[in-house]
Tab-separated table of C-alpha atoms (C1' of nucleotides) in Angstrom:
chain	number	residue	atom	x	y	z
A	257	MET	CA	0.218	-0.035	-0.025
A	258	SER	CA	1.907	2.951	-1.178
A	259	GLY	CA	0.688	6.680	-1.990
A	260	LYS	CA	0.621	10.412	-1.117
A	261	ARG	CA	-0.887	11.731	1.572
A	262	LEU	CA	-3.392	14.512	0.629
A	263	GLY	CA	-2.249	17.982	1.388
A	264	LEU	CA	-3.882	21.280	1.854
A	265	GLU	CA	-4.002	22.061	-2.126
A	266	PHE	CA	-6.249	19.024	-2.245
A	267	TYR	CA	-8.743	20.338	0.406
A	268	ASP	CA	-8.445	23.772	-0.277
A	269	ARG	CA	-10.684	23.820	-3.645
A	270	ASP	CA	-14.405	24.223	-4.742
A	271	THR	CA	-16.526	21.940	-2.447
A	272	LEU	CA	-18.102	19.816	-5.134
A	273	GLU	CA	-14.505	19.528	-6.761
A	274	VAL	CA	-13.341	17.785	-3.789
A	275	ALA	CA	-16.482	15.697	-3.316
A	276	LYS	CA	-16.046	14.354	-6.580
A	277	ASP	CA	-12.329	13.838	-6.148
A	278	LEU	CA	-12.341	11.929	-3.022
A	279	LEU	CA	-14.223	9.054	-4.788
A	280	GLY	CA	-11.502	6.202	-4.978
A	281	LYS	CA	-9.089	7.830	-2.289
A	282	LEU	CA	-8.010	5.619	0.387
A	283	LEU	CA	-9.045	6.682	3.920
A	284	ILE	CA	-6.686	5.851	6.552
A	285	SER	CA	-7.251	5.231	10.505
A	286	GLU	CA	-4.227	4.497	12.472
A	287	LYS	CA	-6.150	4.931	15.700
A	288	GLY	CA	-4.979	2.038	18.020
A	289	GLY	CA	-1.721	1.480	16.667
A	290	GLU	CA	-3.828	-0.572	13.852
A	291	ARG	CA	-3.656	0.626	10.670
A	292	LYS	CA	-7.264	0.595	8.866
A	293	VAL	CA	-7.724	1.193	5.524
A	294	VAL	CA	-11.123	2.079	3.015
A	295	ARG	CA	-11.667	3.184	-0.161
A	296	ILE	CA	-14.191	5.912	-0.466
A	297	VAL	CA	-17.175	5.104	-2.959
A	298	GLU	CA	-19.781	7.321	-1.917
A	299	THR	CA	-19.528	11.055	-0.749
A	300	GLU	CA	-21.864	14.440	-0.185
A	301	ALA	CA	-21.370	18.110	-0.074
A	302	TYR	CA	-22.853	20.622	2.210
A	303	LEU	CA	-22.217	23.975	1.407
A	304	ARG	CA	-22.280	27.514	3.177
A	305	ASP	CA	-25.783	28.934	1.639
A	306	ASP	CA	-27.356	25.288	1.631
A	307	PRO	CA	-30.108	24.572	4.278
A	308	ALA	CA	-29.429	21.246	4.284
A	309	SER	CA	-26.016	21.948	6.174
A	310	HIS	CA	-25.056	22.326	9.679
A	311	SER	CA	-23.193	25.482	8.830
A	312	TYR	CA	-26.254	27.187	7.216
A	313	ARG	CA	-27.132	29.300	10.302
A	314	GLY	CA	-23.514	30.245	11.017
A	315	GLU	CA	-20.798	28.812	13.447
A	316	THR	CA	-22.383	27.075	16.533
A	317	LYS	CA	-20.811	25.202	19.349
A	318	ARG	CA	-21.683	21.846	17.176
A	319	ASN	CA	-20.354	22.797	14.038
A	320	ARG	CA	-17.140	24.630	14.862
A	321	SER	CA	-14.861	22.430	13.063
A	322	MET	CA	-16.366	23.016	9.784
A	323	PHE	CA	-14.855	26.500	10.156
A	324	LYS	CA	-11.497	25.679	11.302
A	325	GLY	CA	-10.358	25.484	7.544
A	326	PRO	CA	-9.497	23.215	4.864
A	327	GLY	CA	-8.468	19.487	5.720
A	328	THR	CA	-10.107	19.538	8.959
A	329	LEU	CA	-12.241	16.242	10.080
A	330	TYR	CA	-15.893	16.871	11.397
A	331	VAL	CA	-17.538	14.569	13.288
A	332	TYR	CA	-21.086	14.982	14.716
A	333	THR	CA	-23.205	12.325	16.712
A	334	MET	CA	-26.894	11.894	15.654
A	335	HIS	CA	-29.459	9.228	16.648
A	336	ARG	CA	-26.510	7.341	18.495
A	337	GLN	CA	-24.336	7.573	15.561
A	338	ASN	CA	-20.877	9.305	14.345
A	339	CYS	CA	-20.720	10.984	10.932
A	340	MET	CA	-17.258	11.893	9.459
A	341	ASN	CA	-16.823	15.097	6.810
A	342	VAL	CA	-13.764	16.672	5.646
A	343	VAL	CA	-14.050	20.567	5.739
A	344	THR	CA	-12.727	22.481	2.547
A	345	LYS	CA	-13.798	25.846	2.602
A	346	ARG	CA	-14.902	27.791	5.757
A	347	GLY	CA	-18.485	26.405	6.591
A	348	GLU	CA	-18.196	23.933	3.810
A	349	ALA	CA	-17.936	20.036	3.917
A	350	VAL	CA	-18.056	16.563	2.614
A	351	LEU	CA	-19.924	14.143	4.035
A	352	ILE	CA	-18.552	10.357	3.481
A	353	ARG	CA	-21.061	8.000	3.306
A	354	ALA	CA	-19.817	4.870	2.338
A	355	ALA	CA	-16.639	3.005	1.392
A	356	GLU	CA	-15.118	-0.462	0.683
A	357	PRO	CA	-12.927	-2.291	2.801
A	358	VAL	CA	-9.211	-2.576	1.729
A	359	GLU	CA	-7.129	-3.342	5.013
A	360	ASN	CA	-7.780	-4.244	8.627
A	361	VAL	CA	-11.551	-3.554	8.249
A	362	SER	CA	-14.175	-5.656	9.850
A	363	GLY	CA	-17.773	-4.767	9.822
A	364	ASN	CA	-19.910	-2.902	7.433
A	365	THR	CA	-18.729	0.513	5.814
A	366	ARG	CA	-21.867	1.100	4.022
A	367	GLY	CA	-23.450	4.315	5.238
A	368	PRO	CA	-22.116	7.126	7.194
A	369	GLY	CA	-22.598	5.743	10.743
A	370	ARG	CA	-21.498	2.450	9.880
A	371	LEU	CA	-18.023	3.239	8.269
A	372	CYS	CA	-17.421	5.572	11.715
A	373	ARG	CA	-17.826	2.420	13.718
A	374	ALA	CA	-15.508	0.144	11.310
A	375	LEU	CA	-12.589	2.619	11.539
A	376	GLY	CA	-13.530	3.596	15.401
A	377	ILE	CA	-14.302	7.161	14.648
A	378	ASN	CA	-15.861	9.070	17.082
A	379	ARG	CA	-16.627	12.855	17.675
A	380	ALA	CA	-15.330	12.860	21.288
A	381	GLU	CA	-11.886	11.976	19.891
A	382	ASP	CA	-11.477	12.769	16.680
A	383	ASP	CA	-13.507	15.855	15.868
A	384	GLY	CA	-11.588	18.753	14.878
A	385	LYS	CA	-8.290	17.005	14.111
A	386	SER	CA	-6.455	17.686	11.276
A	387	LEU	CA	-6.299	15.377	8.224
A	388	LEU	CA	-2.718	17.294	7.135
A	389	SER	CA	-1.007	15.985	10.412
A	390	SER	CA	-3.070	13.213	12.627
A	391	ASP	CA	-3.545	9.740	12.539
A	392	VAL	CA	-6.622	9.821	10.442
A	393	TYR	CA	-6.142	10.853	6.993
A	394	LEU	CA	-6.147	10.215	3.110
A	395	LEU	CA	-4.135	8.775	0.419
A	396	ASP	CA	-4.089	8.943	-3.007
A	397	ASP	CA	-2.882	5.629	-4.380
A	398	GLY	CA	-3.201	6.564	-8.180
A	399	PHE	CA	-6.223	4.328	-8.237
A	400	ARG	CA	-9.156	6.401	-10.456
A	401	PRO	CA	-13.158	5.065	-10.700
A	402	GLU	CA	-14.070	4.613	-14.100
A	403	ASP	CA	-17.460	5.817	-13.772
A	404	VAL	CA	-18.941	8.686	-11.296
A	405	VAL	CA	-22.573	9.327	-11.003
A	406	GLN	CA	-23.897	12.649	-9.689
A	407	THR	CA	-27.372	12.789	-8.080
A	408	THR	CA	-29.274	14.402	-5.278
A	409	ARG	CA	-28.670	13.639	-1.472
A	410	ILE	CA	-30.135	11.026	0.941
A	411	GLY	CA	-31.643	11.481	4.438
A	412	ILE	CA	-32.326	15.133	4.339
A	413	SER	CA	-35.620	17.249	4.025
A	414	LYS	CA	-34.282	20.639	2.995
A	415	ALA	CA	-32.629	21.053	-0.525
A	416	LYS	CA	-33.528	17.651	-1.660
A	417	ASP	CA	-33.094	18.839	-5.123
A	418	ARG	CA	-29.443	19.674	-5.158
A	419	PRO	CA	-27.500	17.191	-6.930
A	420	TYR	CA	-24.632	17.401	-4.496
A	421	ARG	CA	-24.154	13.606	-3.563
A	422	PHE	CA	-21.332	11.683	-5.645
A	423	TYR	CA	-20.712	8.013	-6.003
A	424	VAL	CA	-18.669	4.973	-8.147
A	425	LYS	CA	-20.880	3.324	-10.588
A	426	GLY	CA	-21.322	-0.392	-9.780
A	427	SER	CA	-19.864	-0.333	-6.671
A	428	GLY	CA	-21.715	-3.082	-4.394
A	429	TYR	CA	-20.491	-0.714	-1.457
A	430	VAL	CA	-22.809	2.436	-2.159
A	431	SER	CA	-25.320	2.975	0.418
A	432	LYS	CA	-27.842	3.164	-1.839
A	433	ARG	CA	-28.536	2.744	-5.625
B	261	DC	C1'	-36.069	25.323	30.932
B	262	DT	C1'	-38.688	22.571	27.617
B	263	DT	C1'	-39.101	20.993	23.049
B	264	DC	C1'	-38.004	18.957	19.080
B	265	DA	C1'	-35.993	17.393	14.991
B	266	DG	C1'	-32.340	15.232	12.878
B	267	DA	C1'	-26.765	14.254	6.907
B	268	DT	C1'	-29.110	6.774	10.570
B	269	DC	C1'	-29.359	1.963	11.679
B	270	DC	C1'	-31.519	-2.338	13.088
B	271	DC	C1'	-35.239	-5.077	13.808
B	272	DC	C1'	-39.946	-6.348	12.490
B	273	DT	C1'	-43.416	-7.557	8.997
C	836	DG	C1'	-40.946	-0.708	4.124
C	837	DG	C1'	-42.004	1.336	8.360
C	838	DG	C1'	-41.320	2.984	13.021
C	839	DG	C1'	-38.633	3.108	17.347
C	840	DA	C1'	-34.497	3.465	19.559
C	841	DT	C1'	-32.635	7.294	22.809
C	842	DC	C1'	-28.916	11.254	22.406
C	843	DT	C1'	-27.479	16.031	21.303
C	844	DG	C1'	-27.862	20.606	20.183
C	845	DA	C1'	-30.339	24.559	18.675
C	846	DA	C1'	-34.763	27.511	18.840
C	847	DG	C1'	-38.643	29.079	21.240
C	848	DA	C1'	-41.183	30.644	24.778
DNA sequence: CTTCAGATCCCCT
DNA sequence: GGGGATCTGAAGA
């Protein structure tokens, strides 16, 4: 497993571009001394002027990580599940919805809550971490998905019509097709 | 202080 | 395919 850790120049771009480019990248967690690796197959973008985004009403205690700058990890809890996001520009982020297991991963990685559980990601320990310099990060090993689909997001009640969801066509690990 | 909705998951039918 | 679990944070009074 070789590749290059994604740097600031990757995250500091248009959020929709980042969401699309995250597909096929490796997500690594080295928490607990074990190196867990998955390949991202599904993402959703949440913008600043976006009623469905946590940042829509400005910075709050919960979403403060979304304003810490490109390459920050934003983890939040809902319904007893954790969901992880990659922050791009201030107040914008990409939700990692699903991935396929690559190395040292047992359990389901289909769906944001299950993915976090499989990787051992949780809000108390990981919210606000930097993907540029911590034990959770992204890697580009040169792999590029053949076919990417752009469509509407899942599980939200506002701005349902915006095509901010991306997934790898044909992957059996996408949370919904 | 109280209310309530939520970027989900799991189990039941 | 639908509802309940059962927690957190934000909004409303």
